[in-house]
């Protein structure tokens, strides 16, 4: 199919070239005769300057069109070539020679002035063939109107058809200057857009655009050197017409003849071939893990910027492999999107460089090859997203429970404990009064009540502390741990530090309860004589080890205390580990992520 | 030896008991306040020698009020009280510039005298 299309395209190209070549050969046969006999003299090499670049663009454009009929690059190249030929001096001379009037020549001149705009259009649309960016579209459309206007107006105001041209001279002057500025603005903005496109594009686009650089580079370098040489010569000697350097300037457009080859090579480089998809299938047969899918597709489609976005039906958004939400690029961006699967229930989307936009068929083929693997990966992403949701929900639950504990503790202190303390102080005042009135019996009774009340207060304080320790909120984890160890009946050594910056409250609470539970367990079951709490903090982790020299035998699978702690630490993204030998004591290691 | 005292606590019952205790040890209670903002305002107005200041206030933390009072020109002595233990506040108690701390359950003429005469 592709081969047949190439043969057809080649035939069309040869016929078209043959007809153009015939016209030009005739044209230049006349021209050379005229030049040989004419007084002004028109050197033969100008004929080459006029014919070669335009013909090369048309020829390469036809080849490109036949190779990629759906891509507008070929048509745009033919447009540039036609513009170059129509705008050439030779064509104008030929029209004049066969008797066309100035109006026809002006119209031809205006049409001929369009080729730089078509070239800019081509550069900005290359290699996909479409203007992707809105800015490019707006500016190119504007140039299609403004540049011919800039060519037309000076012709109108300088036309002999207006009668006495001298009265229009001031207007002509202004219009000519405006036209000059328009060309300058066009050149500056056009160059800016091309440079912007180069830098915004991914590797895939630069890969296809680089042959253009190789093709246009010599022309630019040659022009620069030539202008520099001319300026130097003008400064030192007088430059006369027919000067060798001026001749070089005249023939410089010949370099443009190499540019179409650059476009053609770039277009071919941007193209994908089935062999890369074949490689992909081979890789798939060897088993491809979900995380290898994106690199494999990127390699097959020659676009390292390619991303795979997986559709999550429950959430109704696209996510990356980790289950994190990602937004698909807008149609106006430099990225193109292919959504795979049923439109009502997509599987995934491929986000790739817009330069591949005309390779839809191959992108689809590559995507079809990995369809099953993509489906598997999507299920995995879905699972990860759900897991992430559960994890977040668990963290929220723990946080809610912690703030509830804090509220209960505060209520106990501010309510019941405050009332009991006031009662205690009143009883103490009553006792003082009784003693002052020499009533020892009453004083003794009140004293007994005071003792009971103090016991109740102590118990209430312990209860409140167990619910949520105030010192943890007030002073932080390390003072809270020290306060715990000071009340512990077994001597506890506290080593290390957790740095100056405090950890986030949920992390502090989780680690505090790990230490509290570990100490309680050691006191109850370990029969140990010493304990040690080691603290440490790295760049991304805070860790605590609580060890005792007791009988060991602690088991995560037995009892709800350690299991609850494991869940609590996991809820904040950390992990808990228990090492307990018989004998050999027990070490509980807890670590949480921190910044 | 501080003579004129301002009592700061949001519980009226505790303020009454504290007033009786202070009067018992011969101090003159010049005023009472229920919030941190009132405490600062009344201190500037009444110029007490001593402020008996609860840590758990409804608007501002008592430790912050103590630090603000300490920054006043000619600051009064501050005795902090709380229904919680000193251990619940850790090193924060040391840095606020207060004369001392008495847990409310331990508040008595003797504990106050011991602190004031120390």
XYZ file of C-alpha atoms in Angstrom:
713
model
C 0.000 0.000 0.000
C 2.747 2.395 1.060
C 4.938 1.273 -1.838
C 2.144 1.777 -4.390
C 1.493 5.253 -3.033
C 5.209 6.087 -3.265
C 5.353 4.944 -6.904
C 2.245 7.011 -7.763
C 3.705 10.037 -5.977
C 7.044 9.620 -7.740
C 5.326 9.516 -11.128
C 3.348 12.700 -10.367
C 6.538 14.369 -9.199
C 8.456 13.452 -12.365
C 5.688 14.666 -14.677
C 5.290 17.943 -12.810
C 9.019 18.515 -12.708
C 9.329 17.767 -16.388
C 6.655 20.352 -17.260
C 8.176 23.022 -15.026
C 11.624 22.263 -16.320
C 10.375 22.650 -19.895
C 8.877 26.061 -19.122
C 12.056 27.196 -17.515
C 14.328 25.806 -20.138
C 12.352 27.712 -22.770
C 12.342 30.759 -20.578
C 16.043 30.692 -20.033
C 16.843 29.898 -23.610
C 15.237 33.242 -24.414
C 16.856 34.822 -21.488
C 20.353 33.715 -22.380
C 19.876 34.900 -25.941
C 18.648 38.204 -24.621
C 21.420 38.399 -22.132
C 24.035 37.744 -24.755
C 22.683 40.502 -26.940
C 21.119 42.850 -24.337
C 22.840 46.058 -23.278
C 22.343 45.652 -19.516
C 23.590 42.115 -19.417
C 21.871 39.440 -17.370
C 24.397 36.832 -16.267
C 23.535 33.175 -16.841
C 23.969 32.217 -13.176
C 20.935 34.325 -12.236
C 18.875 31.841 -14.201
C 20.044 29.104 -11.837
C 19.287 31.303 -8.815
C 15.757 31.758 -10.076
C 15.014 28.184 -11.012
C 16.874 25.915 -8.599
C 15.441 26.683 -5.100
C 11.814 26.812 -6.275
C 12.134 23.626 -8.313
C 13.860 21.825 -5.463
C 11.041 22.784 -3.073
C 8.397 21.591 -5.537
C 10.196 18.323 -6.222
C 10.793 17.565 -2.543
C 7.227 18.681 -1.735
C 5.806 16.223 -4.233
C 7.892 13.411 -2.790
C 6.773 14.360 0.740
C 3.139 14.555 -0.369
C 3.255 11.142 -1.982
C 4.906 9.624 1.091
C 2.528 11.258 3.580
C -0.648 12.218 1.680
C -2.501 13.199 4.868
C 0.318 15.468 6.031
C 0.211 19.057 4.773
C 3.997 19.415 4.845
C 4.261 18.278 1.191
C 1.643 20.802 0.015
C 3.304 23.602 1.973
C 6.673 22.762 0.405
C 5.078 22.874 -3.055
C 3.560 26.241 -2.041
C 6.975 27.625 -1.114
C 8.466 26.365 -4.381
C 5.643 27.842 -6.456
C 6.018 31.166 -4.648
C 9.758 31.208 -5.303
C 9.256 30.553 -9.009
C 6.369 33.013 -9.405
C 8.233 35.717 -7.492
C 11.417 35.297 -9.543
C 12.711 38.045 -11.842
C 12.833 35.605 -14.715
C 9.128 34.842 -14.458
C 8.290 38.539 -14.331
C 10.537 39.213 -17.307
C 8.933 36.384 -19.215
C 5.416 37.709 -18.550
C 6.467 41.200 -19.627
C 8.114 39.769 -22.716
C 4.920 38.048 -23.829
C 3.014 41.321 -23.396
C 1.278 41.278 -19.987
C 0.593 44.742 -18.537
C 1.745 46.240 -15.206
C -1.449 45.191 -13.325
C -0.843 41.505 -14.063
C 2.817 41.910 -13.147
C 1.830 43.568 -9.839
C -0.592 40.752 -9.022
C 2.124 38.193 -9.782
C 4.546 40.180 -7.610
C 2.101 40.107 -4.697
C 1.507 36.361 -5.053
C 5.262 35.897 -5.273
C 5.734 37.895 -2.036
C 3.848 35.205 -0.122
C 6.509 32.480 -0.225
C 8.336 33.608 2.970
C 4.981 33.400 4.845
C 4.362 29.905 3.470
C 7.921 28.970 4.495
C 7.236 30.251 8.029
C 3.944 28.307 8.034
C 5.880 25.220 6.972
C 8.543 25.664 9.648
C 5.929 26.109 12.384
C 3.780 23.199 11.193
C 6.723 20.862 10.623
C 6.727 17.860 10.869
C 3.079 17.248 11.821
C 1.680 19.570 9.156
C -0.707 21.408 11.495
C -0.224 24.617 13.452
C -0.705 23.323 16.986
C -0.226 26.468 19.019
C -2.966 29.096 18.951
C -0.332 31.839 18.847
C 1.207 30.295 15.723
C -2.201 30.021 14.044
C -3.159 33.628 14.756
C 0.182 35.101 13.670
C 0.511 33.018 10.499
C -3.035 34.007 9.436
C -2.142 37.642 10.134
C 1.028 37.424 8.039
C -0.921 35.905 5.142
C -2.907 39.173 5.073
C -0.316 41.749 6.114
C 2.670 40.690 3.989
C 0.805 40.837 0.628
C -0.674 44.188 1.751
C 2.836 45.482 2.433
C 3.739 44.425 -1.115
C 0.548 45.831 -2.646
C 0.297 49.328 -1.163
C 3.645 50.742 -2.382
C 2.732 49.437 -5.860
C -0.646 51.218 -5.734
C 0.780 54.541 -4.599
C 3.660 54.428 -7.024
C 1.519 53.311 -9.968
C 1.450 55.410 -13.167
C -2.270 54.543 -13.301
C -2.885 57.194 -10.643
C -1.976 59.996 -13.039
C 0.397 62.537 -11.587
C 2.380 60.338 -9.216
C 4.219 63.294 -7.669
C 1.178 64.307 -5.553
C 1.161 60.796 -4.023
C 4.871 60.790 -3.258
C 4.604 61.710 0.466
C 1.967 58.956 0.906
C 4.115 56.568 -1.095
C 7.049 57.374 1.149
C 5.049 56.600 4.306
C 3.570 53.446 2.815
C 6.999 52.250 1.647
C 8.452 52.791 5.093
C 5.473 50.987 6.693
C 6.019 48.105 4.279
C 9.691 47.973 5.250
C 8.804 47.845 8.926
C 6.199 45.160 8.255
C 8.857 42.963 6.599
C 11.230 43.566 9.500
C 8.505 42.736 12.054
C 7.608 39.631 10.057
C 11.228 38.475 10.045
C 11.722 39.145 13.771
C 8.428 37.600 14.910
C 8.760 34.672 12.500
C 12.278 33.874 13.740
C 11.054 34.179 17.338
C 8.203 31.738 16.701
C 10.523 29.184 15.101
C 13.024 29.458 17.970
C 10.175 29.163 20.503
C 8.916 26.073 18.724
C 12.363 24.514 18.815
C 12.718 25.078 22.533
C 9.146 24.053 23.436
C 9.365 20.862 21.419
C 10.413 17.558 22.869
C 13.218 15.362 21.662
C 10.986 13.809 19.013
C 10.383 17.170 17.374
C 13.992 18.339 17.633
C 15.094 15.072 16.090
C 12.938 15.747 13.031
C 13.760 19.475 12.902
C 17.524 19.069 13.163
C 18.088 18.273 9.433
C 16.535 21.687 8.739
C 19.261 23.258 10.801
C 21.878 21.401 8.784
C 20.229 22.488 5.557
C 19.641 26.140 6.466
C 22.734 26.582 8.588
C 25.234 26.881 5.677
C 22.965 29.473 4.021
C 22.842 31.580 7.192
C 26.593 31.251 7.794
C 27.368 32.072 4.166
C 25.161 35.172 4.289
C 26.722 36.374 7.526
C 30.268 35.948 6.217
C 29.337 37.571 2.945
C 27.767 40.633 4.583
C 30.773 40.954 6.849
C 33.084 40.779 3.817
C 30.994 43.324 1.939
C 30.991 45.778 4.824
C 34.776 45.421 5.126
C 35.236 45.917 1.391
C 32.946 48.949 1.364
C 35.003 50.461 4.173
C 38.329 49.861 2.443
C 37.588 49.968 -1.267
C 34.727 51.206 -3.335
C 32.283 48.408 -4.195
C 31.320 48.532 -7.819
C 28.581 46.757 -9.669
C 29.774 43.397 -10.996
C 32.098 43.059 -8.024
C 32.851 39.400 -7.220
C 31.388 39.773 -3.715
C 28.155 41.223 -5.042
C 27.947 38.332 -7.461
C 28.265 35.984 -4.504
C 25.391 37.836 -2.795
C 23.304 37.430 -5.935
C 23.872 33.685 -6.039
C 23.418 33.147 -2.291
C 19.745 32.062 -2.690
C 21.150 28.971 -4.380
C 21.739 27.653 -0.892
C 17.957 27.543 -0.456
C 17.957 24.707 -2.948
C 19.367 22.441 -0.213
C 16.637 23.272 2.303
C 13.892 21.047 0.823
C 16.194 18.074 1.261
C 16.395 19.000 4.961
C 12.598 19.047 5.176
C 12.381 15.709 3.459
C 14.972 14.042 5.680
C 13.318 15.585 8.765
C 9.936 14.278 7.664
C 11.321 10.804 7.147
C 13.094 10.896 10.505
C 9.862 11.924 12.238
C 8.135 8.955 10.718
C 7.787 5.763 12.628
C 8.172 2.379 11.172
C 6.446 -0.831 11.925
C 9.740 -2.397 12.955
C 9.724 -0.366 16.195
C 6.213 -1.657 16.911
C 7.479 -5.140 16.101
C 10.207 -4.701 18.719
C 7.494 -3.675 21.154
C 5.547 -6.888 20.479
C 8.715 -8.918 21.036
C 9.252 -7.156 24.361
C 5.632 -7.865 25.329
C 6.007 -11.569 24.614
C 8.820 -11.624 27.153
C 6.477 -10.101 29.767
C 6.347 -6.391 30.420
C 5.741 -5.046 33.924
C 3.355 -2.061 34.188
C 6.233 0.285 35.020
C 8.059 -0.833 31.847
C 5.110 -0.031 29.587
C 5.631 3.721 29.346
C 9.382 3.486 28.515
C 8.661 0.746 25.951
C 5.986 2.821 24.203
C 8.182 5.929 24.372
C 10.987 3.975 22.720
C 8.727 2.486 20.049
C 7.254 5.873 19.130
C 10.624 7.700 19.355
C 9.183 10.151 21.902
C 10.876 10.110 25.322
C 8.309 12.622 26.594
C 5.460 10.133 26.047
C 3.268 9.528 29.092
C 0.605 6.909 29.757
C -2.441 8.094 31.711
C -4.766 5.409 33.093
C -8.518 5.908 33.363
C -10.008 5.342 36.811
C -13.753 4.765 36.350
C -14.641 5.149 40.043
C -12.909 8.492 40.329
C -13.638 9.502 36.743
C -10.182 10.907 36.146
C -6.866 9.877 34.625
C -3.979 8.873 36.870
C -0.311 7.984 36.571
C 1.105 4.614 37.526
C 1.167 5.637 41.195
C -2.555 6.422 41.131
C -2.003 10.196 41.314
C -4.427 12.298 39.333
C -3.111 13.833 36.100
C -4.784 16.309 33.792
C -4.680 15.626 30.062
C -3.180 18.483 28.009
C -5.568 20.862 26.279
C -5.886 20.665 22.468
C -3.990 23.949 22.237
C -0.838 22.642 23.910
C 2.319 21.193 22.346
C 1.154 17.713 23.347
C -1.254 15.399 21.557
C -3.527 12.841 23.207
C -4.866 9.489 22.005
C -7.551 8.009 24.213
C -7.539 4.210 23.962
C -10.502 1.904 24.360
C -14.220 2.463 24.194
C -15.045 6.225 24.418
C -17.662 5.422 27.084
C -15.119 3.482 29.121
C -11.575 4.359 28.122
C -8.662 2.228 29.288
C -5.859 4.746 29.082
C -4.615 7.777 27.185
C -1.280 8.314 25.492
C 0.117 11.825 25.816
C 2.836 12.460 23.246
C 4.627 15.156 21.291
C 2.349 16.867 18.777
C 4.905 16.135 16.045
C 3.530 12.561 16.043
C -0.007 13.772 15.450
C 0.011 12.519 11.859
C 1.285 9.135 12.869
C -2.088 8.296 14.411
C -2.244 4.917 12.714
C 1.115 3.802 14.066
C 0.371 5.243 17.512
C -2.873 3.232 17.471
C -1.018 0.103 16.295
C 1.530 0.438 19.075
C -1.271 1.061 21.580
C -3.214 -1.969 20.302
C -0.110 -4.111 20.787
C 0.084 -3.153 24.440
C -3.684 -3.092 25.013
C -3.765 -6.123 27.301
C -0.744 -4.930 29.261
C -2.347 -1.482 29.532
C -5.547 -3.042 30.884
C -3.528 -4.912 33.531
C -1.592 -1.791 34.408
C -4.833 0.168 34.693
C -6.219 -2.363 37.180
C -3.025 -2.002 39.177
C -3.289 1.802 39.077
C -6.926 1.537 40.133
C -5.907 -0.661 43.048
C -3.157 1.770 44.038
C -5.561 4.707 43.888
C -8.060 2.824 46.079
C -5.292 1.832 48.473
C -4.157 5.421 48.627
C -7.703 6.501 49.387
C -8.000 3.908 52.159
C -4.639 5.012 53.551
C -5.717 8.626 53.600
C -9.038 7.725 55.138
C -7.269 5.700 57.873
C -4.934 8.638 58.596
C -7.971 10.939 58.827
C -9.678 8.519 61.222
C -6.622 8.344 63.492
C -6.282 12.129 63.397
C -9.965 12.553 64.259
C -9.620 10.075 67.129
C -6.543 11.940 68.412
C -8.260 15.296 68.412
C -11.238 13.717 70.152
C -8.904 12.326 72.861
C -7.356 15.756 73.214
C -10.812 17.309 73.610
C -11.833 14.734 76.253
C -8.588 15.348 78.162
C -9.175 19.100 78.076
C -12.779 18.688 79.222
C -11.640 16.504 82.125
C -9.119 19.106 83.242
C -11.226 22.160 82.725
C -14.393 20.576 84.079
C -14.246 17.779 86.625
C -10.666 18.295 87.768
C -11.101 22.061 88.166
C -14.244 21.520 90.273
C -12.539 18.884 92.413
C -9.484 21.090 92.956
C -11.707 23.968 94.084
C -13.527 21.548 96.420
C -10.162 20.363 97.759
C -9.060 23.921 98.484
C -12.414 24.629 100.218
C -11.985 21.525 102.374
C -8.473 22.630 103.286
C -9.894 26.030 104.320
C -12.596 24.236 106.356
C -9.934 22.153 108.080
C -7.976 25.340 108.959
C -11.180 26.934 110.341
C -11.958 23.810 112.423
C -8.476 23.811 113.896
C -8.743 27.517 114.597
C -11.974 26.833 116.534
C -10.338 23.970 118.437
C -12.461 21.285 116.781
C -9.967 18.454 116.135
C -12.683 15.876 115.434
C -14.089 17.915 112.524
C -10.562 18.685 111.367
C -9.742 14.948 111.338
C -12.897 14.095 109.375
C -12.195 16.837 106.834
C -8.587 15.692 106.572
C -9.726 12.154 105.731
C -11.943 13.596 102.995
C -9.042 15.664 101.697
C -6.879 12.535 101.448
C -9.613 10.671 99.532
C -10.139 13.615 97.223
C -6.409 13.867 96.499
C -6.386 10.169 95.570
C -9.348 10.729 93.243
C -7.588 13.713 91.711
C -4.406 11.699 91.126
C -6.401 8.956 89.426
C -8.231 11.475 87.304
C -4.931 13.067 86.280
C -3.486 9.683 85.294
C -6.631 8.898 83.341
C -6.427 12.238 81.508
C -2.730 11.709 80.793
C -3.465 8.254 79.363
C -6.098 9.728 77.094
C -3.793 12.443 75.794
C -0.667 13.753 77.542
C -0.687 17.559 77.843
C 3.082 17.743 77.761
C 3.064 16.272 74.245
C 1.061 19.233 72.970
C 2.775 21.750 75.216
C 6.431 20.775 74.960
C 6.805 18.131 72.230
C 7.731 14.471 71.904
C 11.127 14.361 73.634
C 9.989 16.097 76.892
C 6.858 13.901 76.803
C 9.011 10.756 76.508
C 11.297 11.975 79.299
C 8.219 12.633 81.475
C 7.026 9.055 80.740
C 10.383 7.526 81.625
C 10.631 9.561 84.842
C 7.405 7.972 86.093
C 8.490 4.473 85.032
C 9.320 2.063 87.913
C 12.189 0.534 85.865
C 15.172 2.831 85.196
C 15.028 4.055 81.603
C 17.902 5.658 79.746
C 16.960 8.108 76.971
C 19.599 8.443 74.224
C 19.813 10.526 71.049
C 17.613 13.353 69.887
C 14.969 14.179 67.320
C 16.402 17.539 66.268
C 15.204 21.053 66.986
C 12.181 21.114 64.686
C 9.121 19.340 66.052
C 7.486 16.540 64.119
C 3.941 16.910 62.827
C 1.367 16.304 65.626
C 0.055 12.974 64.202
C 3.640 11.635 64.042
C 4.431 12.800 67.592
C 1.245 11.221 68.914
C 1.900 7.913 67.123
C 5.498 7.667 68.417
C 4.488 8.758 71.934
C 1.940 5.967 72.225
C 4.478 3.451 70.891
C 6.878 4.410 73.706
C 4.075 4.497 76.310
C 2.775 1.053 75.287
C 6.296 -0.421 75.091
C 7.129 0.841 78.594
C 3.811 -0.422 80.009
C 4.374 -3.858 78.405
C 7.964 -4.041 79.664
C 6.905 -3.148 83.213
C 4.084 -5.710 83.136
C 5.708 -8.666 81.354
C 9.447 -8.343 80.711
C 10.819 -8.783 84.247
C 13.636 -6.564 82.978
C 15.832 -4.385 85.151
C 16.742 -1.680 82.686
C 15.237 -0.069 79.627
C 16.595 2.176 76.912
C 14.837 4.545 74.540
C 16.958 5.568 71.523
C 15.881 8.469 69.363
C 17.182 9.321 65.886
C 16.234 11.520 62.996
C 17.502 11.463 59.408
C 16.655 13.486 56.319
C 13.386 11.685 55.734
C 12.820 9.427 58.730
C 12.412 9.717 62.483
C 13.000 6.488 64.380
C 12.635 5.288 67.963
C 13.900 2.038 69.493
C 12.637 0.900 72.883
C 14.558 -2.025 74.334
C 14.576 -3.908 77.624
C 16.811 -6.617 79.112
C 13.895 -8.805 80.138
C 12.697 -12.279 79.220
C 11.510 -11.436 75.698
C 8.710 -13.359 74.011
C 6.760 -10.376 72.734
C 4.861 -11.243 69.557
C 3.133 -8.886 67.115
C 0.545 -11.523 66.315
C -0.463 -11.953 69.953
C -2.442 -9.384 71.876
C -4.107 -6.297 70.541
C -1.720 -3.716 72.041
C 1.221 -4.176 69.642
C -1.106 -4.801 66.700
C -2.927 -1.553 67.438
C 0.413 0.248 67.565
C 1.436 -1.244 64.216
C -1.801 0.066 62.688
C -1.330 3.460 64.304
C 2.223 3.830 62.963
C 1.159 2.550 59.515
C -1.641 5.140 59.466
C 0.981 7.897 59.423
C 3.019 6.111 56.741
C 5.519 4.490 59.101
C 6.298 0.934 60.193
C 6.780 -0.925 63.427
C 8.999 -3.908 64.052
C 9.313 -6.135 67.128
C 12.430 -8.186 67.872
C 12.029 -10.384 70.873
C 14.218 -13.351 71.755
C 13.743 -15.814 74.606
C 15.827 -14.722 76.474
C 17.434 -11.599 75.065
C 14.919 -8.909 75.829
C 12.602 -7.091 73.481
C 13.291 -4.257 71.071
C 10.497 -2.339 69.434
C 11.540 -0.258 66.458
C 9.192 2.389 65.061
C 9.951 4.751 62.205
C 7.867 7.439 60.547
C 8.499 9.557 57.459
C 9.312 13.194 58.170
C 10.742 16.201 56.330
C 7.552 41.043 100.069
C 4.565 41.446 97.667
C 1.496 42.866 99.370
C -1.023 43.773 96.643
C -2.276 40.783 94.644
C -4.252 40.327 91.385
C -5.936 36.903 90.918
C -6.324 35.665 87.328
C -8.495 32.570 86.734
C -11.588 31.898 84.645
C -13.266 29.883 87.473
C -15.018 32.173 89.957
C -15.004 29.345 92.580
C -11.212 29.102 92.479
C -10.838 32.908 92.613
C -12.957 32.922 95.837
C -10.843 30.203 97.495
C -7.598 31.872 96.432
C -8.790 35.265 97.760
C -9.490 33.683 101.176
C -6.068 31.975 101.223
C -4.203 35.137 100.309
C -6.055 37.188 102.883
C -5.232 34.497 105.413
C -1.519 35.134 104.891
C -2.034 38.881 105.133
C -2.103 39.864 101.470
C -4.430 42.485 100.000
C -6.339 41.240 96.920
C -6.687 44.371 94.768
C -8.556 42.792 91.849
C -9.613 39.723 89.864
C -9.505 38.890 86.143
C -11.008 36.018 84.120
C -8.989 36.230 80.890
C -5.438 36.949 79.713
C -6.468 40.266 78.136
C -8.164 41.365 81.371
C -5.062 40.332 83.309
C -2.842 42.645 81.258
C -5.360 45.513 81.460
C -5.907 45.167 85.228
C -2.170 44.868 85.917
C -1.521 48.169 84.109
C -4.408 49.823 85.988
C -3.957 48.414 89.508
C -0.150 47.977 89.582
C -0.208 44.866 91.846
C 3.017 43.489 93.393
C 1.958 39.903 92.684
C -0.192 38.185 90.054
C -1.558 34.714 90.834
C -2.010 33.481 87.275
C -3.800 30.372 86.007
C -2.168 28.787 82.917
C -5.381 27.524 81.307
C -7.150 30.736 80.331
C -9.964 30.909 77.787
C -8.291 33.402 75.463
C -4.480 33.287 75.834
C -2.079 30.735 77.264
C -1.094 31.815 80.837
C 2.596 31.248 80.050
C 2.370 33.823 77.266
C 0.589 36.254 79.641
C 3.394 35.769 82.180
C 5.989 36.590 79.511
C 4.027 39.742 78.531
C 3.725 40.845 82.176
C 7.448 40.278 82.614
C 8.128 42.619 79.714
C 6.128 45.479 81.338
C 8.050 48.327 82.983
C 8.303 47.580 86.710
C 6.773 44.098 86.291
C 4.881 42.344 89.115
C 6.001 38.966 90.479
C 4.020 36.150 88.848
C 3.029 32.864 90.497
C 1.586 30.384 88.022
C -1.110 27.921 89.048
C -2.781 25.083 87.159
C -4.932 22.058 87.789
C -2.232 20.151 85.850
C 1.236 19.207 87.139
C 4.441 21.142 86.460
C 5.609 18.079 84.496
C 2.820 18.599 81.981
C 4.430 21.830 80.793
C 8.019 20.637 80.644
C 10.739 23.211 79.924
C 8.180 25.868 78.913
C 7.649 26.761 82.603
C 11.263 27.839 82.970
C 11.342 30.289 80.136
C 8.335 32.483 80.917
C 9.895 34.620 83.654
C 7.493 33.563 86.451
C 8.580 33.473 90.100
C 7.288 29.925 90.489
C 4.568 27.348 89.887
C 2.107 25.744 92.319
C -0.276 22.962 91.243
C -3.763 23.983 92.340
C -4.167 20.823 94.375
C -1.079 21.842 96.394
C -2.091 25.473 96.851
C -2.082 26.430 100.521
C -1.043 29.275 102.792
C 2.172 27.369 103.490
C 3.095 26.639 99.853
C 2.392 30.269 98.918
C 4.432 31.629 101.828
C 7.281 29.251 101.048
C 7.397 30.458 97.458
C 7.058 34.151 98.286
C 9.669 34.097 101.001
C 12.152 32.030 99.004
